[in-house]
XYZ file of C-alpha atoms in Angstrom:
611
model
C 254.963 52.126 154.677
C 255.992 50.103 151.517
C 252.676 48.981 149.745
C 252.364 45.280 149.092
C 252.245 44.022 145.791
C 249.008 41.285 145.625
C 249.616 40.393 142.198
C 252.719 39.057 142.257
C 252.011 37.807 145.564
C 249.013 36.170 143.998
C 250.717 34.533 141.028
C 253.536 33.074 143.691
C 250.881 31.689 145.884
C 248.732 29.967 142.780
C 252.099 28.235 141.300
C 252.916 27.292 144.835
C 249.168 25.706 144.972
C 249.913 24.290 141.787
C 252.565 22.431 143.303
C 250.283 20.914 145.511
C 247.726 19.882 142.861
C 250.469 18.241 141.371
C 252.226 16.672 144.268
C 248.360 15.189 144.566
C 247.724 17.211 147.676
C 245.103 19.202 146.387
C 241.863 18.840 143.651
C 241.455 21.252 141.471
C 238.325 22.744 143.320
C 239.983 23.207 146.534
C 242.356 24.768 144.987
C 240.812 27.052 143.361
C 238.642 28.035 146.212
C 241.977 28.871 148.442
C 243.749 31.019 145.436
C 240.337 32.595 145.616
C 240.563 33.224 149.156
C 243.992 34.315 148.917
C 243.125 37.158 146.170
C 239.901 37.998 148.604
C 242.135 38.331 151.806
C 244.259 40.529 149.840
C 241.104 42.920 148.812
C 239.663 42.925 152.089
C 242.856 44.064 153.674
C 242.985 46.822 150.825
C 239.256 48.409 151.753
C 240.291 48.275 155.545
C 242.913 50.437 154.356
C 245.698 48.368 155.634
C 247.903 46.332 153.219
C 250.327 45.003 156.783
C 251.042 41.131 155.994
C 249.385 40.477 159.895
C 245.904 41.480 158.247
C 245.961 39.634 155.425
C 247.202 36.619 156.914
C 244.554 37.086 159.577
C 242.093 37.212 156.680
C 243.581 34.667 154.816
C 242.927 32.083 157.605
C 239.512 33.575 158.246
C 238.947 32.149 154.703
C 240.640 29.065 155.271
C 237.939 28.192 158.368
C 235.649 28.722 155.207
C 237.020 26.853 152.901
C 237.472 24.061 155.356
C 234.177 23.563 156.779
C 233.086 22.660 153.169
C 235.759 20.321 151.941
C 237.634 18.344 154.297
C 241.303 19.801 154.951
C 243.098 18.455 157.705
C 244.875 20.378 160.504
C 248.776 20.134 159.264
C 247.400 21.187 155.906
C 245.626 24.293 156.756
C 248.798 24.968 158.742
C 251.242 24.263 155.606
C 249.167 26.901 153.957
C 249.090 29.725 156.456
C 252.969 29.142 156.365
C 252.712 29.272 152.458
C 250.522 32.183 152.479
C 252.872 34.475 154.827
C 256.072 33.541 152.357
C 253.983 34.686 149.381
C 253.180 37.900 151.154
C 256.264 38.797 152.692
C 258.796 37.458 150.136
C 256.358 37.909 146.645
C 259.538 37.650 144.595
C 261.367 34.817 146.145
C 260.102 31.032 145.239
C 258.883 29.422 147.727
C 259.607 25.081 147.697
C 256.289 23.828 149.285
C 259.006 21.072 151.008
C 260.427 23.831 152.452
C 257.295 24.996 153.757
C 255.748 21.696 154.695
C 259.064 20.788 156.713
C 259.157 24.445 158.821
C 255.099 23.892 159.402
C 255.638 20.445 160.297
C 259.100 21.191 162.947
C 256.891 23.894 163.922
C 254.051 21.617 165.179
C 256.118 19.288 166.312
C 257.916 21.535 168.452
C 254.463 22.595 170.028
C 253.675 18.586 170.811
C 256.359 17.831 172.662
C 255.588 20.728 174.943
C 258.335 23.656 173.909
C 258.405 26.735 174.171
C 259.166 28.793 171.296
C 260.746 31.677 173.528
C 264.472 31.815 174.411
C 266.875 33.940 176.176
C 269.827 33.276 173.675
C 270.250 35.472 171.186
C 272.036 32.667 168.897
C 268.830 30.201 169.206
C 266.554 30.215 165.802
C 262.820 29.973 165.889
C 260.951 27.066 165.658
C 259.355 28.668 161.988
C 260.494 31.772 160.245
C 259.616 33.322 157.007
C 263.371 33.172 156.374
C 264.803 29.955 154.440
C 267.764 28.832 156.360
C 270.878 30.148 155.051
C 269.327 32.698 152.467
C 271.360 36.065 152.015
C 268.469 38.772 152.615
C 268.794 41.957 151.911
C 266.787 45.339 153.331
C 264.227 45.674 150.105
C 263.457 41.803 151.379
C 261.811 43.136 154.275
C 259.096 45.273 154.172
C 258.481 47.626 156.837
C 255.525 46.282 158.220
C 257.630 42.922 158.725
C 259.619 45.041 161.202
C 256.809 46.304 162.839
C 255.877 42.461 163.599
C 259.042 41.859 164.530
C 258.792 44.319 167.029
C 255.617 43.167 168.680
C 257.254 39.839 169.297
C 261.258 41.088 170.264
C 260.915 41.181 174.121
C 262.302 38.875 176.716
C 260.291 35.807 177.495
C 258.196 35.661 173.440
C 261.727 36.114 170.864
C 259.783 34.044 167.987
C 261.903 36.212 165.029
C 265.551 35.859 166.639
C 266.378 34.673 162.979
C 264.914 37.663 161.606
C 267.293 39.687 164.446
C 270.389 37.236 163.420
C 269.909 38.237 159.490
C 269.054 41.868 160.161
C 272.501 41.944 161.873
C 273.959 40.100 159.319
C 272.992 43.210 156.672
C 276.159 45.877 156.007
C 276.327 48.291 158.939
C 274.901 50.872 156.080
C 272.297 49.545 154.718
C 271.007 48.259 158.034
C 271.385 51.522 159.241
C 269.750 53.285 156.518
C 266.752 50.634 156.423
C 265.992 51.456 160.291
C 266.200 55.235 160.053
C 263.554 55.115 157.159
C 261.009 52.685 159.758
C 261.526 55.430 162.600
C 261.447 58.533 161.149
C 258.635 57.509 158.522
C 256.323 56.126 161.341
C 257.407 56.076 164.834
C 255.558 53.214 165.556
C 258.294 50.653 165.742
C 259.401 51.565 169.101
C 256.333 52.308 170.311
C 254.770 48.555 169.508
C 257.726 47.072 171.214
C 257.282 49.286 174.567
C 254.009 48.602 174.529
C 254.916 44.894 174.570
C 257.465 45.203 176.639
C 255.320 47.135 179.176
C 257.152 50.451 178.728
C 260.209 49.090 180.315
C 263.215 49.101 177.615
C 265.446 46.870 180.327
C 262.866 43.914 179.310
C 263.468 43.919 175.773
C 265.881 41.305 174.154
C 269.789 42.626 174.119
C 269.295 40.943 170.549
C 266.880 43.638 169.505
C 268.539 46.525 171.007
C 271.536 45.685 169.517
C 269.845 45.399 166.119
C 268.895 49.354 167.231
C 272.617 50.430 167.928
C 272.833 52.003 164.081
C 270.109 54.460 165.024
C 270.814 55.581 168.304
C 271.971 59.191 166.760
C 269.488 59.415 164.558
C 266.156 61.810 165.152
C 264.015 59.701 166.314
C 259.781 60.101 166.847
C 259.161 58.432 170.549
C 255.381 58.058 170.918
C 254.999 56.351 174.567
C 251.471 57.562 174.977
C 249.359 55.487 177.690
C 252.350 52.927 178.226
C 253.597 52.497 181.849
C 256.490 53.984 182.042
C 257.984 55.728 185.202
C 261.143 58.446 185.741
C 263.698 55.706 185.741
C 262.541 53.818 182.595
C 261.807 57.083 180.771
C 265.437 58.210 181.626
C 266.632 54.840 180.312
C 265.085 55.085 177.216
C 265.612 59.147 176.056
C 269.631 57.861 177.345
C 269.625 55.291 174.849
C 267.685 57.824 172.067
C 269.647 60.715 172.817
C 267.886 62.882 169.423
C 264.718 62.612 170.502
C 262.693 65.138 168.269
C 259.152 64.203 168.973
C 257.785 62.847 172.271
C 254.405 62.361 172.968
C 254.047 61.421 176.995
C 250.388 61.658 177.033
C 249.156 59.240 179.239
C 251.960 58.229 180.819
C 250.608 58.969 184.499
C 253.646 57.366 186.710
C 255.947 60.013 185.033
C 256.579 62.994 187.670
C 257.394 66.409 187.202
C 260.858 65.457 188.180
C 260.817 63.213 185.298
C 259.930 65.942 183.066
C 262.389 67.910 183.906
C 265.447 65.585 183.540
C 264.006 64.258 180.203
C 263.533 68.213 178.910
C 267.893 68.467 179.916
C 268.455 65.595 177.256
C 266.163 66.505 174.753
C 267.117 69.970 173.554
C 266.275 69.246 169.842
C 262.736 68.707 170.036
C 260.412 69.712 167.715
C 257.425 68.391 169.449
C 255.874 68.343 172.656
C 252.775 66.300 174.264
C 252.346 66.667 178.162
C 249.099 66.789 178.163
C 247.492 65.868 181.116
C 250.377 66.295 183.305
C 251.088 68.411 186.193
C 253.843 70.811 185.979
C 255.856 72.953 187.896
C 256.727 76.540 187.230
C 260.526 75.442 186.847
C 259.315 72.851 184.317
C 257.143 74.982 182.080
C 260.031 77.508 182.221
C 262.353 75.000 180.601
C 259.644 74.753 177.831
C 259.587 78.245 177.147
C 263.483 78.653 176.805
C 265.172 75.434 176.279
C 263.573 74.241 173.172
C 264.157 76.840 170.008
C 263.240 74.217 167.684
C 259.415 73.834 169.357
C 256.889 73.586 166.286
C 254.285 71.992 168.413
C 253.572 72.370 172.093
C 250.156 70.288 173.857
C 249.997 71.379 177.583
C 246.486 70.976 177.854
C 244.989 68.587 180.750
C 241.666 67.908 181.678
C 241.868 69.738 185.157
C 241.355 73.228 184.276
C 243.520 74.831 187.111
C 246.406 72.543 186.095
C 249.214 73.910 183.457
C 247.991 77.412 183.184
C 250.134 79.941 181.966
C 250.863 83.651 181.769
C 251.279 86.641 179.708
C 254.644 86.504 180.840
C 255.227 82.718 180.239
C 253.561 83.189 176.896
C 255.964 85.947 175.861
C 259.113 83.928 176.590
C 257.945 80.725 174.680
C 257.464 83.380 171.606
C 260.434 84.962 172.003
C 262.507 81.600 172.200
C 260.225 79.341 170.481
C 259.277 81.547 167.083
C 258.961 78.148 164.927
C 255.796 77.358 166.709
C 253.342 75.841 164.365
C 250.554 74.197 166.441
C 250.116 75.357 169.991
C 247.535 73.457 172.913
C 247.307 75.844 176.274
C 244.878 76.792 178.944
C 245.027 80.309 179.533
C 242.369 81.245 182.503
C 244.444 84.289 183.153
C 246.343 84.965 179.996
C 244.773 88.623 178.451
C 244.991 90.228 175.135
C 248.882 90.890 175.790
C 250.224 87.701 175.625
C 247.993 86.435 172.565
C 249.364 89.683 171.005
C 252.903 88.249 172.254
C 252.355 84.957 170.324
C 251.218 86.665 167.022
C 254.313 88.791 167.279
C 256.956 86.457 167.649
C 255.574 82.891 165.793
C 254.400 84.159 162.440
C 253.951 80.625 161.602
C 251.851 79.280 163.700
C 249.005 77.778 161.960
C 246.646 75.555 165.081
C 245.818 77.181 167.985
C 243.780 76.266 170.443
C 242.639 77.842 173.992
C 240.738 76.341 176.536
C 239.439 78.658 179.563
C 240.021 81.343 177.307
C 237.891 83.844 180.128
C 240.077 87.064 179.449
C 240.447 87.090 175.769
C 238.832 89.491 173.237
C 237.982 89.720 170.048
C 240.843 92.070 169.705
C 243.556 89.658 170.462
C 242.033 86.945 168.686
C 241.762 89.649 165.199
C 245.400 90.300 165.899
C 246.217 86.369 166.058
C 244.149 85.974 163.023
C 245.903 88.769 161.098
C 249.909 87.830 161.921
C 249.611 84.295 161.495
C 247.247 83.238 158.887
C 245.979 80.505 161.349
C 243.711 77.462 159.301
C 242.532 75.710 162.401
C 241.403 77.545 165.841
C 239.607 76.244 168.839
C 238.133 78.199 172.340
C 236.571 76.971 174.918
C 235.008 79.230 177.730
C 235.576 82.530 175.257
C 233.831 85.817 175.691
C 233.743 85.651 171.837
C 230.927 88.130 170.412
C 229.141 87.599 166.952
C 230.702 91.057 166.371
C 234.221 89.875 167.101
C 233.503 86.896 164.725
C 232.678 89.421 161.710
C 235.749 91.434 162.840
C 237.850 88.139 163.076
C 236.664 86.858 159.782
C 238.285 89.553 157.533
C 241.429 87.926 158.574
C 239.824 84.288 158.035
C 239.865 83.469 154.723
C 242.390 80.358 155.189
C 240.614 79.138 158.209
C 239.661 75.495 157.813
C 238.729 74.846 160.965
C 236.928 76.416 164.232
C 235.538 74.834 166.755
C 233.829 77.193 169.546
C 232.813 75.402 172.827
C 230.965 77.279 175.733
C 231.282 80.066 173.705
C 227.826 81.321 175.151
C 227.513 84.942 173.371
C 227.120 83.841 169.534
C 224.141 83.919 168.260
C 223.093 83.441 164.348
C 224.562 86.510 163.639
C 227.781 84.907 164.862
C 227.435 81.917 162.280
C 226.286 84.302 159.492
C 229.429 85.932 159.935
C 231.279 82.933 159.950
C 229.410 81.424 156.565
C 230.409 85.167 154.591
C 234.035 85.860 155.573
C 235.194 82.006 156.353
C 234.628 81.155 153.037
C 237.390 77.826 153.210
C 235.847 76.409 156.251
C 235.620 72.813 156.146
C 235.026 71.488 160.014
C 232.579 73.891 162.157
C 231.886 72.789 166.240
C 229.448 74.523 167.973
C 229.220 73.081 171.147
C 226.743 74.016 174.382
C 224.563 76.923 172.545
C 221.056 77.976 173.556
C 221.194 80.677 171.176
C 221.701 79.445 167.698
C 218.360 78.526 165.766
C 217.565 77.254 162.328
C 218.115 80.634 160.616
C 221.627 80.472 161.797
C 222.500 76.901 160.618
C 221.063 77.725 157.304
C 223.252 80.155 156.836
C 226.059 77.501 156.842
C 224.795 76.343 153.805
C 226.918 78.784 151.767
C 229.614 76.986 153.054
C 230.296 74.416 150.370
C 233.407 73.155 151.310
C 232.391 71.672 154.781
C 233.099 68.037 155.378
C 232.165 68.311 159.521
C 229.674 69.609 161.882
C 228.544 69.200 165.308
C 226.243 71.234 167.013
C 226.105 68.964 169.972
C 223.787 70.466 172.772
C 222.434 73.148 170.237
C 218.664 73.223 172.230
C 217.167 75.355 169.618
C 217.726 73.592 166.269
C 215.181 71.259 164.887
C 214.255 69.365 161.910
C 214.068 72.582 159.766
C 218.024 73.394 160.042
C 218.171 69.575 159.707
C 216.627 69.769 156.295
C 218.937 72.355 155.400
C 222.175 70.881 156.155
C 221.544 67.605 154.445
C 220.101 69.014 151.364
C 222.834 71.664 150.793
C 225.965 70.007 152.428
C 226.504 67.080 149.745
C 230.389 66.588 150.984
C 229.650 66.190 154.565
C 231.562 63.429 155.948
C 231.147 64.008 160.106
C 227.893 65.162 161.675
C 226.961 65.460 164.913
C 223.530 66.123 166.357
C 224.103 65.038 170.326
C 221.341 66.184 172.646
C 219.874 68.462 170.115
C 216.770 67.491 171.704
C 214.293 69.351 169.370
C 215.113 67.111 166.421
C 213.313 63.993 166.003
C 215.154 61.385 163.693
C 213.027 58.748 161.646
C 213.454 56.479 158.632
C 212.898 59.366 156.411
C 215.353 61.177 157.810
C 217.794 58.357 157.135
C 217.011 58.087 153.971
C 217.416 61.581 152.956
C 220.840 61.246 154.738
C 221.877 58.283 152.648
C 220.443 60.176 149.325
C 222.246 63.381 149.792
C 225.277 63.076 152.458
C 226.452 60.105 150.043
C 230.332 60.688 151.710
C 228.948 60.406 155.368
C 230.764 57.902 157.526
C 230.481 59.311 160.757
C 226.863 60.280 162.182
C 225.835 60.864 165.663
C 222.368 61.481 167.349
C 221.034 60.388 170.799
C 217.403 59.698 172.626
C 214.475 58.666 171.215
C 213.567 58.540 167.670
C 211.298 56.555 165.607
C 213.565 54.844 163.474
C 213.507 50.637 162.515
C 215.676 48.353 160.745
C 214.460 49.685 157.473
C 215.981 53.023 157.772
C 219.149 51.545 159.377
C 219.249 49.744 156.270
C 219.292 52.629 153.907
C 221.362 54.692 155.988
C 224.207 51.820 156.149
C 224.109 49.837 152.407
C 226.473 51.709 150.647
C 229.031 50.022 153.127
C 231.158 53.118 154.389
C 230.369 53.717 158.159
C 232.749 53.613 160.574
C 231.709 55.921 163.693
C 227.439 55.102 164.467
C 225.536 56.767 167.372
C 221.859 56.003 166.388
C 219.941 56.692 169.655
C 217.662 54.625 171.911
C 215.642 53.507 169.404
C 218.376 50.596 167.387
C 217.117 46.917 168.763
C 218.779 43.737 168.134
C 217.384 43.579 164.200
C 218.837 46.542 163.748
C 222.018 45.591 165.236
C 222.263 42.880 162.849
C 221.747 45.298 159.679
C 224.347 47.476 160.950
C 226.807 43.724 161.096
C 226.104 43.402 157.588
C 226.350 46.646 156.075
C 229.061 48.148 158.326
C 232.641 46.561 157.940
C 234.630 49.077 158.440
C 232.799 50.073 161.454
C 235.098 51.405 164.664
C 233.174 52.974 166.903
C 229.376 52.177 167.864
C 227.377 54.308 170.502
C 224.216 51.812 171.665
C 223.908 53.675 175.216
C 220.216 53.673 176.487
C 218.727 51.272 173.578
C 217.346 47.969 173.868
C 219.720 45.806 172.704
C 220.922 41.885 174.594
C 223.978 40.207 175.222
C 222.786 38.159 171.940
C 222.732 41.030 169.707
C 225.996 42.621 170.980
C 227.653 39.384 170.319
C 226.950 38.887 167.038
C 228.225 42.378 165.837
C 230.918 41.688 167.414
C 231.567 38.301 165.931
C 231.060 39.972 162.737
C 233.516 43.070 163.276
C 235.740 41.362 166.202
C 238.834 42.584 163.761
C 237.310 45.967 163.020
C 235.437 47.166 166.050
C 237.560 49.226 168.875
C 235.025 50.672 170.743
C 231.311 50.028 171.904
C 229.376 52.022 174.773
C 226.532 49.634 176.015
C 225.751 51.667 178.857
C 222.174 51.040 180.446
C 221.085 48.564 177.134
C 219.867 45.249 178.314
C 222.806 43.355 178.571
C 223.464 42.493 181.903
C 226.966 42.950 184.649
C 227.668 39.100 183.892
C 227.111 39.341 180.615
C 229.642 42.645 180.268
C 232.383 40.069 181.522
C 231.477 37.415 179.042
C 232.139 40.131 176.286
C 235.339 41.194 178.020
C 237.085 37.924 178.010
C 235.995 36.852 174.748
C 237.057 40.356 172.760
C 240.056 41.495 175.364
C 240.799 43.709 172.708
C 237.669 45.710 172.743
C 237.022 49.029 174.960
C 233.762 48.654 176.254
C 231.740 51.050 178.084
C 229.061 50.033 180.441
């Protein structure tokens, strides 16, 4: 996506203030304090790590609500410069008339007096404010992608607030309009996807306007990512017949789609390069048309969450190798699948590079070494694996570009296994061990000649305590994930946290559970330098420290609370404080009550919530 430039956006939006100073609509301490504002909203948005014009205008107006309940700006003139601060971001080179401005803000309020609505049906209608000055020639390097992307979360029948912005992206040369689309679909994907999801996954609901905006693409290669939206077989047909070069599709989610609907789709979409069904049921006929009606397959995901579902064969697996030998990353369960057709895949897709096998009951270490050998893999992940400590040292001769293993109910290795992987692994950068009663301190310190890991997580790893704790943060300085989850033996306190702030300096991601004897204090170290964004702290965090983690956490995304003692009143005000950050907070049996769950669904709608 096209960065934004806040400089020059900046110097635009100070000479348009000066305009105001000038036109006697502004002292010269307001506005300074909203150019301020302005340059802060930009900053802000930068940290987040998103420069889209939505954010900082969101931002922007957070600091206007500042600004305004210390000197006294009317309504219609924190409006007016909203307006003015969206032309400065999305136009930074164009100069903006604050008449201009003033007259769209004021038509635009207006408009909402009297009672209209600023949807239509007809494509030629104009909306009642758009970034666009009336009559102005625009070109595609006007419009930044991300401008797109809110057009598209507003293009659907019943809410067409940018039909201007439709009328003058029509108006561009076929070619250049063309070209400027292709670049928004096959850079991100996510143009489509936004506008499904608006449109409720139905493609017959959004405005004719828009998809005839879309008719200069419809050969192009297009990345459809319609995971979770609710699409059915008819819609989905609809959509892959207007998209006919589908070359990723991700249906993940998408539970009102049949196997039927799988099927049809897979007759249109011979060119694709990748695959997500996961989670979906599918019928032999079905996973046969995977396996030999898609040569250019570099990534296949099959796997779904009921173990018996989607299973495959040695058979299967040597057709999809035969006919699929550009296979790059490849998601199966296997409960049946032996040493032959692992053997299969490392014989016929010499570049596959992720693999991962859940119910992996019949393989050896002998298919895995032969996997290992043929296709130089750098990320591998088994579940339910008869996986030996001596088919790990056999496995890591082969290992040397392996960045990545992650070994769940793997119930055989022992510290012998993870001594094995610290010697011959020697890239590894993200190590899982998941559901071990065998692995003990001596093994995890062993990991410490691993300097290049970023992640670990030894969740339900009974045997490690404090000791192998020690070990890790002392010696693991570029750790960035790590995950202690019903390790029950280790007890967390504020010394502990402090260590972890000390040495893990990189950490934003840090998970432990039950009780530990941790306060605000420790919170407090742990969190100041400002970089968290994933927090599971155990049972121990009250509402004090809920309102260090507010302060010191902005970019925070995730929060696990379940079991502690926060309220209602706590919860809230992290949530006040990270309403634009926060996407997910697990409250489960803390003191806030059923009623009180409700409150905090209606007023943060946006917000999963787990209670």
């Amino acid at each position: 996506m096209n960065s934004l430039d806040s400089s020059v956006s900046s110097s635009q939006f100070s000479q348009w203030i000066d305009q105001g100073k000038q036109k006697g609509q502004l002292t010269d301490a307001v506005a300074t304090s909203i150019v301020k504002g302005f340059s802060r909203a930009f900053e802000q948005a930068k940290q987040e790590g998103s420069q889209a014009p939505a954010v900082i205008t969101t931002l922007f107006s957070k600091e206007l609500e500042n600004i305004r309940n210390h000197n006294a700006l009317s309504d219609s003139l924190v409006t007016l410069l909203k307006e003015g601060s969206k032309a400065a971001i999305l136009f930074p080179k164009k100069t903006i008339d604050i008449d201009w401005v003033k007259e769209k803000a004021g038509s635009k309020k207006r408009k909402q007096d009297n009672g209209e609505s600023s949807s239509s049906s007809s494509s030629s209608s104009t909306a009642s404010f758009s970034i666009l000055p009336k009559k102005e020639k625009v070109t595609s390097k006007d419009l930044p992608l991300s401008l797109l992307g809110q057009l598209a979360a507003t293009s659907y029948r019943g809410k067409e607030d940018n039909e201007e912005l439709l009328e003058t992206l029509l108006s561009l040369p076929k070619s250049e309009r063309e070209s400027f689309l292709k670049q928004i679909f096959v850079s991100t994907g996510a143009l489509l996807h936004t506008l499904l999801t608006k449109a409720g996954g139905d493609i017959t609901a959004i405005s004719t306007t828009f998809l005839h905006a879309l008719e200069g693409i419809r050969n192009a290669k297009i990345d459809l990512d319609l995971h979770g939206l609710p699409l059915d077989d008819t819609k989905l047909y609809a959509l892959i017949k207007f998209f006919p070069n589908v070359t990723k599709l991700n249906l993940e989610g998408c539970s009102y789609i049949t196997d039927a609907g799988i099927q049809a789709t897979l007759g249109r979409c011979t060119q694709l390069t990748h695959l997500n069904l996961a989670g979906h049921y599918l019928s032999e006929k079905t996973k046969d048309a995977i396996a030999t009606q898609l040569p250019e397959l570099t990534t296949l995901h099959l796997i779904s969450s009921n173990s018996g579902v989607n299973t495959v064969t040695d058979e299967w697996l040597d057709r999809l190798g035969k006919n699929c030998s550009q296979l790059e990353n490849l998601y199966i369960s296997i409960n049946t699948v032996t040493d032959k057709g692992t053997e299969a895949i490392a014989k016929n897709c010499k570049k596959l590079r992720k693999l991962e096998l859940l119910n992996a009951f019949e393989i050896t270490g002998d298919g895995l070494c032969k996997i290992m050998q043929d296709c130089k893999l750098d990320s591998l992940v088994l579940e339910n694996s008869k996986l030996s400590d001596r088919d790990l040292a056999n496995m890591s001769g082969y290992g040397k570009q392996l960045l990545n293993l992650e070994l769940y109910d793997c119930e055989s290795i022992t510290d012998k296994g993870l001594e094995a992987i610290a010697s011959g692994f020697t890239q590894l950068e993200a190590l899982t061990i998941e559901k071990n009663d065998h692995i003990t301190d001596s093994g995890v310190e062993s990991l410490t000649q691993c300097k290049q890991l970023i992640k670990l997580n030894f969740t339900m790893c009974e045997l490690i305590t404090n000791k192998g704790l020690d070990k890790i943060i002392t010696n693991c300085p570029n750790l960035i994930h790590f995950s202690l989850l019903y390790c029950e033996k280790v007890e967390i306190t504020d010394r502990e946290l402090y260590e972890i702030s000390v040495y893990c300096p990189q950490l934003i991601d840090l998970q432990f559970n039950g009780k530990h004897l941790i306060t605000k204090r420790g919170i407090d170290d742990l969190t100041k330098n400002g970089k968290f964004v994933h927090l599971g702290l155990g049972t121990e965090v009250d509402d004090e420290g809920l309102h260090v983690i507010a302060k010191n956490c902005p970019k925070l995304k995730v929060m696990n609370l379940m079991g502690s003692p926060v309220t209602y009143e706590g919860v809230k005000e992290l949530l006040t404080q990270l309403k634009s950050i926060i996407h997910i907070l697990d409250i489960d049996d803390t003191k806030v009550t059923s009623d009180q769950y409700l409150l905090l669904k209606q007023e943060f709608p946006n917000l999963v919530i787990e209670f």
